[in-house]
Amino acid sequence: MPRRASSFSSVLVLAFAAAACSPVNQPSVVSLDPNAPGVVPNKIAGDGEVRFTVRPRYTTGSAVAIELDIRAGTLQIIGPLSGAIFYSAAPGPEQVARRLDAAQLPGVDVQPGKTAHATITWDGKYETGEFVGAGTYSLALDFIVGGDVKRLGTVVQIAAR
């Protein structure tokens, strides 16, 4: 009988030791603030990543600013070099609301193993100069990743004031 208790005690000690050495699973932190920005990660070749930080909604008649955090893995990342804002014109295909020019696209050159930050600013207007209406829009940005063109994007929600 003592031998069985000793074996059981050894198993308990090993279990507690293993539990103490294993990492604790931290619960993910979810913001209760409905206006908190969201991060949209885009994994790319060479173990790189381009993260878009986007507010859940922007208001009509105002500019839209989107933060980019770029991390080059083993491949160089250049861009964004070109971009556009699209909207759905149901039942047809998406239409271009606005093309983004060099003033709105601060292209960066991120060497392998390095990081960079950039801000994309869209004035919230169509090509015609009028402010867009409330709705869901798509932002598409073109990067060069290790010599290949890669289009990345996110959704932008515009709400009425």
mmCIF file with all atom_site columns, N, CA and C in Angstrom, residues 45-101:
data_model
loop_
_atom_site.group_PDB
_atom_site.id
_atom_site.type_symbol
_atom_site.label_atom_id
_atom_site.label_alt_id
_atom_site.label_comp_id
_atom_site.label_asym_id
_atom_site.label_entity_id
_atom_site.label_seq_id
_atom_site.pdbx_PDB_ins_code
_atom_site.Cartn_x
_atom_site.Cartn_y
_atom_site.Cartn_z
_atom_site.occupancy
_atom_site.B_iso_or_equiv
_atom_site.pdbx_formal_charge
_atom_site.auth_seq_id
_atom_site.auth_comp_id
_atom_site.auth_asym_id
_atom_site.auth_atom_id
_atom_site.pdbx_PDB_model_num
ATOM 1   N N  . ALA A 1 45  ? 4.642   36.759 -48.512 1.00 0.00 ? 45  ALA A N  1
ATOM 2   C CA . ALA A 1 45  ? 5.777   35.871 -48.777 1.00 0.00 ? 45  ALA A CA 1
ATOM 3   C C  . ALA A 1 45  ? 7.003   36.288 -47.969 1.00 0.00 ? 45  ALA A C  1
ATOM 4   N N  . GLY A 1 46  ? 7.842   35.315 -47.673 1.00 0.00 ? 46  GLY A N  1
ATOM 5   C CA . GLY A 1 46  ? 9.067   35.582 -46.938 1.00 0.00 ? 46  GLY A CA 1
ATOM 6   C C  . GLY A 1 46  ? 8.841   35.825 -45.465 1.00 0.00 ? 46  GLY A C  1
ATOM 7   N N  . ASP A 1 47  ? 7.688   35.384 -44.941 1.00 0.00 ? 47  ASP A N  1
ATOM 8   C CA . ASP A 1 47  ? 7.330   35.549 -43.531 1.00 0.00 ? 47  ASP A CA 1
ATOM 9   C C  . ASP A 1 47  ? 7.204   37.019 -43.134 1.00 0.00 ? 47  ASP A C  1
ATOM 10  N N  . GLY A 1 48  ? 6.765   37.854 -44.072 1.00 0.00 ? 48  GLY A N  1
ATOM 11  C CA . GLY A 1 48  ? 6.527   39.266 -43.781 1.00 0.00 ? 48  GLY A CA 1
ATOM 12  C C  . GLY A 1 48  ? 5.072   39.515 -43.453 1.00 0.00 ? 48  GLY A C  1
ATOM 13  N N  . GLU A 1 49  ? 4.771   40.750 -43.080 1.00 0.00 ? 49  GLU A N  1
ATOM 14  C CA . GLU A 1 49  ? 3.396   41.098 -42.727 1.00 0.00 ? 49  GLU A CA 1
ATOM 15  C C  . GLU A 1 49  ? 3.164   42.591 -42.937 1.00 0.00 ? 49  GLU A C  1
ATOM 16  N N  . VAL A 1 50  ? 1.983   42.915 -43.440 1.00 0.00 ? 50  VAL A N  1
ATOM 17  C CA . VAL A 1 50  ? 1.532   44.301 -43.532 1.00 0.00 ? 50  VAL A CA 1
ATOM 18  C C  . VAL A 1 50  ? 0.235   44.373 -42.751 1.00 0.00 ? 50  VAL A C  1
ATOM 19  N N  . ARG A 1 51  ? 0.239   45.186 -41.691 1.00 0.00 ? 51  ARG A N  1
ATOM 20  C CA . ARG A 1 51  ? -0.935  45.306 -40.823 1.00 0.00 ? 51  ARG A CA 1
ATOM 21  C C  . ARG A 1 51  ? -1.608  46.653 -41.058 1.00 0.00 ? 51  ARG A C  1
ATOM 22  N N  . PHE A 1 52  ? -2.904  46.609 -41.338 1.00 0.00 ? 52  PHE A N  1
ATOM 23  C CA . PHE A 1 52  ? -3.718  47.805 -41.505 1.00 0.00 ? 52  PHE A CA 1
ATOM 24  C C  . PHE A 1 52  ? -4.426  48.063 -40.180 1.00 0.00 ? 52  PHE A C  1
ATOM 25  N N  . THR A 1 53  ? -4.321  49.271 -39.637 1.00 0.00 ? 53  THR A N  1
ATOM 26  C CA . THR A 1 53  ? -5.106  49.642 -38.463 1.00 0.00 ? 53  THR A CA 1
ATOM 27  C C  . THR A 1 53  ? -6.197  50.583 -38.945 1.00 0.00 ? 53  THR A C  1
ATOM 28  N N  . VAL A 1 54  ? -7.447  50.132 -38.767 1.00 0.00 ? 54  VAL A N  1
ATOM 29  C CA . VAL A 1 54  ? -8.613  50.809 -39.328 1.00 0.00 ? 54  VAL A CA 1
ATOM 30  C C  . VAL A 1 54  ? -9.638  51.048 -38.227 1.00 0.00 ? 54  VAL A C  1
ATOM 31  N N  . ARG A 1 55  ? -10.221 52.240 -38.225 1.00 0.00 ? 55  ARG A N  1
ATOM 32  C CA . ARG A 1 55  ? -11.324 52.499 -37.294 1.00 0.00 ? 55  ARG A CA 1
ATOM 33  C C  . ARG A 1 55  ? -12.548 51.730 -37.767 1.00 0.00 ? 55  ARG A C  1
ATOM 34  N N  . PRO A 1 56  ? -13.462 51.388 -36.868 1.00 0.00 ? 56  PRO A N  1
ATOM 35  C CA . PRO A 1 56  ? -14.645 50.636 -37.286 1.00 0.00 ? 56  PRO A CA 1
ATOM 36  C C  . PRO A 1 56  ? -15.547 51.431 -38.218 1.00 0.00 ? 56  PRO A C  1
ATOM 37  N N  . ARG A 1 57  ? -15.496 52.747 -38.121 1.00 0.00 ? 57  ARG A N  1
ATOM 38  C CA . ARG A 1 57  ? -16.281 53.583 -39.034 1.00 0.00 ? 57  ARG A CA 1
ATOM 39  C C  . ARG A 1 57  ? -15.679 54.981 -39.058 1.00 0.00 ? 57  ARG A C  1
ATOM 40  N N  . TYR A 1 58  ? -15.814 55.587 -40.218 1.00 0.00 ? 58  TYR A N  1
ATOM 41  C CA . TYR A 1 58  ? -15.423 56.980 -40.426 1.00 0.00 ? 58  TYR A CA 1
ATOM 42  C C  . TYR A 1 58  ? -16.706 57.715 -40.782 1.00 0.00 ? 58  TYR A C  1
ATOM 43  N N  . THR A 1 59  ? -16.704 59.040 -40.717 1.00 0.00 ? 59  THR A N  1
ATOM 44  C CA . THR A 1 59  ? -17.937 59.772 -41.017 1.00 0.00 ? 59  THR A CA 1
ATOM 45  C C  . THR A 1 59  ? -17.862 60.452 -42.373 1.00 0.00 ? 59  THR A C  1
ATOM 46  N N  . THR A 1 60  ? -19.033 60.599 -42.999 1.00 0.00 ? 60  THR A N  1
ATOM 47  C CA . THR A 1 60  ? -19.098 61.277 -44.291 1.00 0.00 ? 60  THR A CA 1
ATOM 48  C C  . THR A 1 60  ? -18.592 62.708 -44.126 1.00 0.00 ? 60  THR A C  1
ATOM 49  N N  . GLY A 1 61  ? -17.961 63.212 -45.158 1.00 0.00 ? 61  GLY A N  1
ATOM 50  C CA . GLY A 1 61  ? -17.473 64.584 -45.132 1.00 0.00 ? 61  GLY A CA 1
ATOM 51  C C  . GLY A 1 61  ? -16.144 64.762 -44.437 1.00 0.00 ? 61  GLY A C  1
ATOM 52  N N  . SER A 1 62  ? -15.469 63.669 -44.094 1.00 0.00 ? 62  SER A N  1
ATOM 53  C CA . SER A 1 62  ? -14.175 63.804 -43.422 1.00 0.00 ? 62  SER A CA 1
ATOM 54  C C  . SER A 1 62  ? -13.155 62.850 -44.042 1.00 0.00 ? 62  SER A C  1
ATOM 55  N N  . ALA A 1 63  ? -11.895 63.121 -43.746 1.00 0.00 ? 63  ALA A N  1
ATOM 56  C CA . ALA A 1 63  ? -10.801 62.302 -44.278 1.00 0.00 ? 63  ALA A CA 1
ATOM 57  C C  . ALA A 1 63  ? -10.727 60.961 -43.557 1.00 0.00 ? 63  ALA A C  1
ATOM 58  N N  . VAL A 1 64  ? -10.119 60.002 -44.229 1.00 0.00 ? 64  VAL A N  1
ATOM 59  C CA . VAL A 1 64  ? -9.918  58.655 -43.696 1.00 0.00 ? 64  VAL A CA 1
ATOM 60  C C  . VAL A 1 64  ? -8.413  58.426 -43.585 1.00 0.00 ? 64  VAL A C  1
ATOM 61  N N  . ALA A 1 65  ? -7.945  58.105 -42.389 1.00 0.00 ? 65  ALA A N  1
ATOM 62  C CA . ALA A 1 65  ? -6.526  57.802 -42.176 1.00 0.00 ? 65  ALA A CA 1
ATOM 63  C C  . ALA A 1 65  ? -6.400  56.346 -41.737 1.00 0.00 ? 65  ALA A C  1
ATOM 64  N N  . ILE A 1 66  ? -5.532  55.621 -42.417 1.00 0.00 ? 66  ILE A N  1
ATOM 65  C CA . ILE A 1 66  ? -5.298  54.216 -42.107 1.00 0.00 ? 66  ILE A CA 1
ATOM 66  C C  . ILE A 1 66  ? -3.806  54.039 -41.861 1.00 0.00 ? 66  ILE A C  1
ATOM 67  N N  . GLU A 1 67  ? -3.478  53.426 -40.732 1.00 0.00 ? 67  GLU A N  1
ATOM 68  C CA . GLU A 1 67  ? -2.084  53.205 -40.354 1.00 0.00 ? 67  GLU A CA 1
ATOM 69  C C  . GLU A 1 67  ? -1.606  51.867 -40.911 1.00 0.00 ? 67  GLU A C  1
ATOM 70  N N  . LEU A 1 68  ? -0.378  51.843 -41.418 1.00 0.00 ? 68  LEU A N  1
ATOM 71  C CA . LEU A 1 68  ? 0.242   50.618 -41.903 1.00 0.00 ? 68  LEU A CA 1
ATOM 72  C C  . LEU A 1 68  ? 1.483   50.326 -41.075 1.00 0.00 ? 68  LEU A C  1
ATOM 73  N N  . ASP A 1 69  ? 1.596   49.104 -40.603 1.00 0.00 ? 69  ASP A N  1
ATOM 74  C CA . ASP A 1 69  ? 2.812   48.627 -39.956 1.00 0.00 ? 69  ASP A CA 1
ATOM 75  C C  . ASP A 1 69  ? 3.343   47.496 -40.822 1.00 0.00 ? 69  ASP A C  1
ATOM 76  N N  . ILE A 1 70  ? 4.546   47.695 -41.341 1.00 0.00 ? 70  ILE A N  1
ATOM 77  C CA . ILE A 1 70  ? 5.117   46.779 -42.320 1.00 0.00 ? 70  ILE A CA 1
ATOM 78  C C  . ILE A 1 70  ? 6.335   46.103 -41.706 1.00 0.00 ? 70  ILE A C  1
ATOM 79  N N  . ARG A 1 71  ? 6.336   44.766 -41.777 1.00 0.00 ? 71  ARG A N  1
ATOM 80  C CA . ARG A 1 71  ? 7.470   43.984 -41.282 1.00 0.00 ? 71  ARG A CA 1
ATOM 81  C C  . ARG A 1 71  ? 7.944   43.072 -42.406 1.00 0.00 ? 71  ARG A C  1
ATOM 82  N N  . ALA A 1 72  ? 9.170   43.305 -42.870 1.00 0.00 ? 72  ALA A N  1
ATOM 83  C CA . ALA A 1 72  ? 9.747   42.453 -43.911 1.00 0.00 ? 72  ALA A CA 1
ATOM 84  C C  . ALA A 1 72  ? 10.403  41.255 -43.242 1.00 0.00 ? 72  ALA A C  1
ATOM 85  N N  . GLY A 1 73  ? 10.089  40.076 -43.733 1.00 0.00 ? 73  GLY A N  1
ATOM 86  C CA . GLY A 1 73  ? 10.740  38.867 -43.235 1.00 0.00 ? 73  GLY A CA 1
ATOM 87  C C  . GLY A 1 73  ? 12.056  38.688 -43.974 1.00 0.00 ? 73  GLY A C  1
ATOM 88  N N  . THR A 1 74  ? 12.086  37.718 -44.872 1.00 0.00 ? 74  THR A N  1
ATOM 89  C CA . THR A 1 74  ? 13.304  37.452 -45.641 1.00 0.00 ? 74  THR A CA 1
ATOM 90  C C  . THR A 1 74  ? 13.319  38.177 -46.983 1.00 0.00 ? 74  THR A C  1
ATOM 91  N N  . LEU A 1 75  ? 12.188  38.838 -47.336 1.00 0.00 ? 75  LEU A N  1
ATOM 92  C CA . LEU A 1 75  ? 12.091  39.544 -48.615 1.00 0.00 ? 75  LEU A CA 1
ATOM 93  C C  . LEU A 1 75  ? 11.859  41.036 -48.406 1.00 0.00 ? 75  LEU A C  1
ATOM 94  N N  . GLN A 1 76  ? 12.432  41.848 -49.282 1.00 0.00 ? 76  GLN A N  1
ATOM 95  C CA . GLN A 1 76  ? 12.231  43.293 -49.256 1.00 0.00 ? 76  GLN A CA 1
ATOM 96  C C  . GLN A 1 76  ? 10.779  43.622 -49.622 1.00 0.00 ? 76  GLN A C  1
ATOM 97  N N  . ILE A 1 77  ? 10.213  44.645 -48.966 1.00 0.00 ? 77  ILE A N  1
ATOM 98  C CA . ILE A 1 77  ? 8.864   45.126 -49.271 1.00 0.00 ? 77  ILE A CA 1
ATOM 99  C C  . ILE A 1 77  ? 8.965   46.593 -49.662 1.00 0.00 ? 77  ILE A C  1
ATOM 100 N N  . ILE A 1 78  ? 8.406   46.936 -50.823 1.00 0.00 ? 78  ILE A N  1
ATOM 101 C CA . ILE A 1 78  ? 8.378   48.321 -51.290 1.00 0.00 ? 78  ILE A CA 1
ATOM 102 C C  . ILE A 1 78  ? 6.923   48.709 -51.514 1.00 0.00 ? 78  ILE A C  1
ATOM 103 N N  . GLY A 1 79  ? 6.536   49.866 -50.979 1.00 0.00 ? 79  GLY A N  1
ATOM 104 C CA . GLY A 1 79  ? 5.176   50.331 -51.250 1.00 0.00 ? 79  GLY A CA 1
ATOM 105 C C  . GLY A 1 79  ? 4.536   50.969 -50.040 1.00 0.00 ? 79  GLY A C  1
ATOM 106 N N  . PRO A 1 80  ? 3.281   51.283 -50.165 1.00 0.00 ? 80  PRO A N  1
ATOM 107 C CA . PRO A 1 80  ? 2.438   51.033 -51.321 1.00 0.00 ? 80  PRO A CA 1
ATOM 108 C C  . PRO A 1 80  ? 2.802   51.954 -52.485 1.00 0.00 ? 80  PRO A C  1
ATOM 109 N N  . LEU A 1 81  ? 2.759   51.380 -53.689 1.00 0.00 ? 81  LEU A N  1
ATOM 110 C CA . LEU A 1 81  ? 3.118   52.121 -54.897 1.00 0.00 ? 81  LEU A CA 1
ATOM 111 C C  . LEU A 1 81  ? 1.908   52.701 -55.606 1.00 0.00 ? 81  LEU A C  1
ATOM 112 N N  . SER A 1 82  ? 0.793   52.029 -55.501 1.00 0.00 ? 82  SER A N  1
ATOM 113 C CA . SER A 1 82  ? -0.453  52.520 -56.088 1.00 0.00 ? 82  SER A CA 1
ATOM 114 C C  . SER A 1 82  ? -1.605  52.023 -55.236 1.00 0.00 ? 82  SER A C  1
ATOM 115 N N  . GLY A 1 83  ? -2.745  52.668 -55.399 1.00 0.00 ? 83  GLY A N  1
ATOM 116 C CA . GLY A 1 83  ? -3.894  52.259 -54.609 1.00 0.00 ? 83  GLY A CA 1
ATOM 117 C C  . GLY A 1 83  ? -5.178  52.842 -55.143 1.00 0.00 ? 83  GLY A C  1
ATOM 118 N N  . ALA A 1 84  ? -6.274  52.297 -54.661 1.00 0.00 ? 84  ALA A N  1
ATOM 119 C CA . ALA A 1 84  ? -7.585  52.786 -55.074 1.00 0.00 ? 84  ALA A CA 1
ATOM 120 C C  . ALA A 1 84  ? -8.614  52.443 -54.009 1.00 0.00 ? 84  ALA A C  1
ATOM 121 N N  . ILE A 1 85  ? -9.679  53.236 -54.003 1.00 0.00 ? 85  ILE A N  1
ATOM 122 C CA . ILE A 1 85  ? -10.844 52.990 -53.161 1.00 0.00 ? 85  ILE A CA 1
ATOM 123 C C  . ILE A 1 85  ? -11.954 52.530 -54.098 1.00 0.00 ? 85  ILE A C  1
ATOM 124 N N  . PHE A 1 86  ? -12.598 51.421 -53.759 1.00 0.00 ? 86  PHE A N  1
ATOM 125 C CA . PHE A 1 86  ? -13.676 50.868 -54.578 1.00 0.00 ? 86  PHE A CA 1
ATOM 126 C C  . PHE A 1 86  ? -14.989 50.887 -53.808 1.00 0.00 ? 86  PHE A C  1
ATOM 127 N N  . TYR A 1 87  ? -16.095 50.894 -54.552 1.00 0.00 ? 87  TYR A N  1
ATOM 128 C CA . TYR A 1 87  ? -17.419 50.744 -53.949 1.00 0.00 ? 87  TYR A CA 1
ATOM 129 C C  . TYR A 1 87  ? -18.239 49.816 -54.825 1.00 0.00 ? 87  TYR A C  1
ATOM 130 N N  . SER A 1 88  ? -19.220 49.176 -54.229 1.00 0.00 ? 88  SER A N  1
ATOM 131 C CA . SER A 1 88  ? -20.086 48.264 -54.979 1.00 0.00 ? 88  SER A CA 1
ATOM 132 C C  . SER A 1 88  ? -21.160 49.047 -55.697 1.00 0.00 ? 88  SER A C  1
ATOM 133 N N  . ALA A 1 89  ? -21.351 48.722 -56.946 1.00 0.00 ? 89  ALA A N  1
ATOM 134 C CA . ALA A 1 89  ? -22.406 49.338 -57.751 1.00 0.00 ? 89  ALA A CA 1
ATOM 135 C C  . ALA A 1 89  ? -23.353 48.216 -58.171 1.00 0.00 ? 89  ALA A C  1
ATOM 136 N N  . ALA A 1 90  ? -24.039 47.654 -57.173 1.00 0.00 ? 90  ALA A N  1
ATOM 137 C CA . ALA A 1 90  ? -24.909 46.497 -57.425 1.00 0.00 ? 90  ALA A CA 1
ATOM 138 C C  . ALA A 1 90  ? -25.910 46.840 -58.505 1.00 0.00 ? 90  ALA A C  1
ATOM 139 N N  . PRO A 1 91  ? -26.195 45.967 -59.410 1.00 0.00 ? 91  PRO A N  1
ATOM 140 C CA . PRO A 1 91  ? -25.749 44.581 -59.480 1.00 0.00 ? 91  PRO A CA 1
ATOM 141 C C  . PRO A 1 91  ? -24.455 44.402 -60.267 1.00 0.00 ? 91  PRO A C  1
ATOM 142 N N  . GLY A 1 92  ? -23.790 45.456 -60.637 1.00 0.00 ? 92  GLY A N  1
ATOM 143 C CA . GLY A 1 92  ? -22.575 45.361 -61.445 1.00 0.00 ? 92  GLY A CA 1
ATOM 144 C C  . GLY A 1 92  ? -21.325 45.158 -60.616 1.00 0.00 ? 92  GLY A C  1
ATOM 145 N N  . PRO A 1 93  ? -20.170 45.230 -61.280 1.00 0.00 ? 93  PRO A N  1
ATOM 146 C CA . PRO A 1 93  ? -18.892 45.057 -60.581 1.00 0.00 ? 93  PRO A CA 1
ATOM 147 C C  . PRO A 1 93  ? -18.540 46.286 -59.744 1.00 0.00 ? 93  PRO A C  1
ATOM 148 N N  . GLU A 1 94  ? -17.514 46.114 -58.912 1.00 0.00 ? 94  GLU A N  1
ATOM 149 C CA . GLU A 1 94  ? -17.050 47.252 -58.111 1.00 0.00 ? 94  GLU A CA 1
ATOM 150 C C  . GLU A 1 94  ? -16.575 48.372 -59.029 1.00 0.00 ? 94  GLU A C  1
ATOM 151 N N  . GLN A 1 95  ? -16.773 49.599 -58.572 1.00 0.00 ? 95  GLN A N  1
ATOM 152 C CA . GLN A 1 95  ? -16.366 50.788 -59.314 1.00 0.00 ? 95  GLN A CA 1
ATOM 153 C C  . GLN A 1 95  ? -15.276 51.512 -58.527 1.00 0.00 ? 95  GLN A C  1
ATOM 154 N N  . VAL A 1 96  ? -14.414 52.231 -59.229 1.00 0.00 ? 96  VAL A N  1
ATOM 155 C CA . VAL A 1 96  ? -13.375 53.018 -58.563 1.00 0.00 ? 96  VAL A CA 1
ATOM 156 C C  . VAL A 1 96  ? -13.992 54.314 -58.063 1.00 0.00 ? 96  VAL A C  1
ATOM 157 N N  . ALA A 1 97  ? -13.900 54.536 -56.761 1.00 0.00 ? 97  ALA A N  1
ATOM 158 C CA . ALA A 1 97  ? -14.352 55.801 -56.182 1.00 0.00 ? 97  ALA A CA 1
ATOM 159 C C  . ALA A 1 97  ? -13.230 56.826 -56.296 1.00 0.00 ? 97  ALA A C  1
ATOM 160 N N  . ARG A 1 98  ? -12.003 56.373 -56.012 1.00 0.00 ? 98  ARG A N  1
ATOM 161 C CA . ARG A 1 98  ? -10.867 57.299 -56.007 1.00 0.00 ? 98  ARG A CA 1
ATOM 162 C C  . ARG A 1 98  ? -9.569  56.532 -56.195 1.00 0.00 ? 98  ARG A C  1
ATOM 163 N N  . ARG A 1 99  ? -8.715  57.043 -57.047 1.00 0.00 ? 99  ARG A N  1
ATOM 164 C CA . ARG A 1 99  ? -7.358  56.509 -57.167 1.00 0.00 ? 99  ARG A CA 1
ATOM 165 C C  . ARG A 1 99  ? -6.479  57.313 -56.211 1.00 0.00 ? 99  ARG A C  1
ATOM 166 N N  . LEU A 1 100 ? -5.581  56.639 -55.546 1.00 0.00 ? 100 LEU A N  1
ATOM 167 C CA . LEU A 1 100 ? -4.702  57.309 -54.588 1.00 0.00 ? 100 LEU A CA 1
ATOM 168 C C  . LEU A 1 100 ? -3.380  57.620 -55.265 1.00 0.00 ? 100 LEU A C  1
ATOM 169 N N  . ASP A 1 101 ? -2.934  58.874 -55.113 1.00 0.00 ? 101 ASP A N  1
ATOM 170 C CA . ASP A 1 101 ? -1.690  59.298 -55.757 1.00 0.00 ? 101 ASP A CA 1
ATOM 171 C C  . ASP A 1 101 ? -0.540  59.310 -54.756 1.00 0.00 ? 101 ASP A C  1
#
